[in-house]
GROMACS .gro file of C-alpha atoms in nm:
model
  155
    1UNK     CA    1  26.570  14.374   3.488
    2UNK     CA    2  26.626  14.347   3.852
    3UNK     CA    3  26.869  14.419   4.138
    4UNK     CA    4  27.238  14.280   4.084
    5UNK     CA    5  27.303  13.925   4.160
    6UNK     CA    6  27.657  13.976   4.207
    7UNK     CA    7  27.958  14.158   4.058
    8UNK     CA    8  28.013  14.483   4.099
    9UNK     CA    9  27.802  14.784   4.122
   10UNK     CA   10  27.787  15.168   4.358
   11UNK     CA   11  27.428  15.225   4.493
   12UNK     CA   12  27.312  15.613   4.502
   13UNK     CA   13  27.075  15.677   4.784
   14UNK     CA   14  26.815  15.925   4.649
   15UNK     CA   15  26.814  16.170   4.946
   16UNK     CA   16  26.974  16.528   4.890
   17UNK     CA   17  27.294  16.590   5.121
   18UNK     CA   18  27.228  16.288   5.365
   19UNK     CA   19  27.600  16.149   5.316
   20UNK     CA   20  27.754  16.475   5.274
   21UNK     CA   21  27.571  16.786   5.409
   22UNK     CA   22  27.889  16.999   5.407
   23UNK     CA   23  27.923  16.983   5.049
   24UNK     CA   24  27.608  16.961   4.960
   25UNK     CA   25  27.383  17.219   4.821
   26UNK     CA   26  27.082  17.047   4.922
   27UNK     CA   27  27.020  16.915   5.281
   28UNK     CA   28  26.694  16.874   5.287
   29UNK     CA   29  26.703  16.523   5.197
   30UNK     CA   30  26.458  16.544   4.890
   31UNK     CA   31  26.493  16.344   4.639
   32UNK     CA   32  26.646  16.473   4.316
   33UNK     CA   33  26.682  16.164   4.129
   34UNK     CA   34  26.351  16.095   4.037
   35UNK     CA   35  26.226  16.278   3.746
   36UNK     CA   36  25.841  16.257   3.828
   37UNK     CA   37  25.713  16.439   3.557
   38UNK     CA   38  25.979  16.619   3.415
   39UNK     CA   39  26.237  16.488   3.128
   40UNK     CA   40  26.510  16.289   3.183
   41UNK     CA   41  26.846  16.319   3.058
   42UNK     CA   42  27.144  16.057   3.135
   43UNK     CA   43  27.494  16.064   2.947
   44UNK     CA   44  27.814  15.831   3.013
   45UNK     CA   45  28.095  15.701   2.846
   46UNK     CA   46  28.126  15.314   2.827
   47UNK     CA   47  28.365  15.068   2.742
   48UNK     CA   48  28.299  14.669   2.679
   49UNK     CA   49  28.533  14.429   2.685
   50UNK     CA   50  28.611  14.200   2.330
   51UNK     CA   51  28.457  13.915   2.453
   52UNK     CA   52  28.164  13.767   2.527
   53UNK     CA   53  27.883  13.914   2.770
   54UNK     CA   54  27.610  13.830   2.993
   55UNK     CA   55  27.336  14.033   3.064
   56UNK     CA   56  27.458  14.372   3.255
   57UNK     CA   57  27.312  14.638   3.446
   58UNK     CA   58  27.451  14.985   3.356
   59UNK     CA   59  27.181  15.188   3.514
   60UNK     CA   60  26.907  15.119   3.733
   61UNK     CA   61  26.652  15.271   3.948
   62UNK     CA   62  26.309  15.083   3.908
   63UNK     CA   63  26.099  14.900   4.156
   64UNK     CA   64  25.901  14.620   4.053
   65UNK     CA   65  25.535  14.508   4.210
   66UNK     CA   66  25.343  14.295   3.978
   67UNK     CA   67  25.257  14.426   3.663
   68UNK     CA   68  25.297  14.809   3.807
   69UNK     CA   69  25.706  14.913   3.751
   70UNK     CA   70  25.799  15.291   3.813
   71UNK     CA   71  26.157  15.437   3.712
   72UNK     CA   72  26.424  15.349   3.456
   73UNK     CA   73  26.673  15.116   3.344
   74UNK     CA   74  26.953  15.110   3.096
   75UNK     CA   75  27.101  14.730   3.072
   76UNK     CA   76  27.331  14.518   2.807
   77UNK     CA   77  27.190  14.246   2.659
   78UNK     CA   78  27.330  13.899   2.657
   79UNK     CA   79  27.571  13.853   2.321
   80UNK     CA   80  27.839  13.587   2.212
   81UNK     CA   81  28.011  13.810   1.982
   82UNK     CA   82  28.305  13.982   2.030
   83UNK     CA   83  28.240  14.236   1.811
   84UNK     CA   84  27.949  14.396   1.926
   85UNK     CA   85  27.639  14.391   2.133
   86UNK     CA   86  27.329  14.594   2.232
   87UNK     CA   87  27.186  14.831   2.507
   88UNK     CA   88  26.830  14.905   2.601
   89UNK     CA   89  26.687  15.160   2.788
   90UNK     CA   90  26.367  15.177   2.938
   91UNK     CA   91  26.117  15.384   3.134
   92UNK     CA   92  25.804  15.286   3.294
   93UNK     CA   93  25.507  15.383   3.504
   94UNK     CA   94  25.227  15.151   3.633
   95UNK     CA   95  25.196  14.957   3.323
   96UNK     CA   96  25.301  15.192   3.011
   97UNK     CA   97  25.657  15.129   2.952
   98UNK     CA   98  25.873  15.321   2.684
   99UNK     CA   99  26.171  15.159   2.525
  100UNK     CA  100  26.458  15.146   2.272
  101UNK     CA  101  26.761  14.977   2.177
  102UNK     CA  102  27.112  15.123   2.031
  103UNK     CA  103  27.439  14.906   1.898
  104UNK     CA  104  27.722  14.884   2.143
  105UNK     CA  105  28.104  14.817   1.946
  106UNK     CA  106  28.287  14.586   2.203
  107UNK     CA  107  28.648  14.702   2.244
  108UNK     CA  108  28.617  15.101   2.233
  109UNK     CA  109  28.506  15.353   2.422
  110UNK     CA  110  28.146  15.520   2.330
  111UNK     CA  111  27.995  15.793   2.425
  112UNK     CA  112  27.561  15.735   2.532
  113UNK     CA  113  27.295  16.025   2.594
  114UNK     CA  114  26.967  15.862   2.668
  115UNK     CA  115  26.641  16.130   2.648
  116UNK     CA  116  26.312  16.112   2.740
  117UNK     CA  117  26.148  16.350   2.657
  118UNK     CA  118  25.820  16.470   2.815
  119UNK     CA  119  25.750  16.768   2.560
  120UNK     CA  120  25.415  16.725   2.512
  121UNK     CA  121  25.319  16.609   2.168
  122UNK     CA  122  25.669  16.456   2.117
  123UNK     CA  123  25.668  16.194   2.430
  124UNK     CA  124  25.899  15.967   2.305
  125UNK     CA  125  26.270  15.843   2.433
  126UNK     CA  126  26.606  15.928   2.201
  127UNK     CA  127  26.928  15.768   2.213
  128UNK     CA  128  27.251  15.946   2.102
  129UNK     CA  129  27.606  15.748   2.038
  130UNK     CA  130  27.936  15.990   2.033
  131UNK     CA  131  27.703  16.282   1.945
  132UNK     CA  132  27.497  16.162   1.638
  133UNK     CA  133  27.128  16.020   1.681
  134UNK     CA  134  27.123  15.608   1.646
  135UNK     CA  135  26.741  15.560   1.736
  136UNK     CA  136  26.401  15.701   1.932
  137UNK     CA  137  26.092  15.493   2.065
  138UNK     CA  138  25.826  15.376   1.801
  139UNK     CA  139  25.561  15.580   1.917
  140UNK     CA  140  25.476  15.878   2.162
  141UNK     CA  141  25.364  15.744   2.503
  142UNK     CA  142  25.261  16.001   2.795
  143UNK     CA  143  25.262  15.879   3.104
  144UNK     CA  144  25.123  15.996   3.468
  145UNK     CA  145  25.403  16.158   3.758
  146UNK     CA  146  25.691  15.874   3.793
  147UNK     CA  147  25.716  15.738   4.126
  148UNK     CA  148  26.060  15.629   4.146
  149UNK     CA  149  26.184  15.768   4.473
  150UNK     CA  150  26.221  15.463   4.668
  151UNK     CA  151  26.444  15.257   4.497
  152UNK     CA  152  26.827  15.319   4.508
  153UNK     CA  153  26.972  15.418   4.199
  154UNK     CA  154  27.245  15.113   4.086
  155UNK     CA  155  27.532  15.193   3.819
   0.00000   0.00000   0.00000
């Protein structure tokens, strides 16, 4: 996990109606991308190539200071097959970090919702493929507010 090292990517600045106050519904400039301690929900469609792949970033808005990381990240790992490959996401305060991992097929498009939810007694992160639950995190894990508003948010 870390920022891009090349390729291609959009960064998101986290600050309500800064780029585009006339068609924004926000102006204030607060930041609405970081789910302090509220649920998080993120859905996309994705395609991957046939072929062999490095490590990618999909999604990414974390910061990193020694052992204490606050935000998220949703990244391909590395895989020599064409057929397939996998995709974890991640969330993480301080030093509790919750995680899972969901099979990717290579060559058609797919369908991801990625959950954490923050329901208390349930605590735990859920992945979704083209509308049918694949996998959730071993174990409940609460964690404090998420600090997350300073980094960008990479896709």
């Amino acid at each position: 996990m870390g920022e891009p090292s090349g390729g291609t990517y959009i960064t998101v600045k986290d600050i309500a109606g800064a780029s585009y106050p006339s068609v924004s519904r926000t102006t204030n400039g607060s930041q609405v991308l970081n789910p302090g301690n509220k649920s998080l929900t993120i859905e996309f469609y994705l395609f991957v190539p046939a072929k062999a792949n490095t490590e990618q970033v999909i999604l990414d808005k974390h910061i990193e200071s020694g052992v204490n990381k606050q935000g998220f990240y949703i990244g391909l790992q590395n895989e020599v097959l064409t057929t397939h490959t996998s995709m974890s996401f991640y969330v993480m305060s301080g030093t509790v970090m919750d995680s899972l991992t969901v099979g990717v097929e290579k060559g058609s498009w797919n369908h991801f919702t990625f959950i954490w939810d923050r329901t208390p007694g349930v605590y735990k992160s859920f992945v979704y493929k083209n509308g049918i639950f694949q996998n959730s995190s071993s174990y409940g894990v609460e964690f404090q507010e998420m600090y997350a508003s300073q980094p960008d948010l990479l896709i």
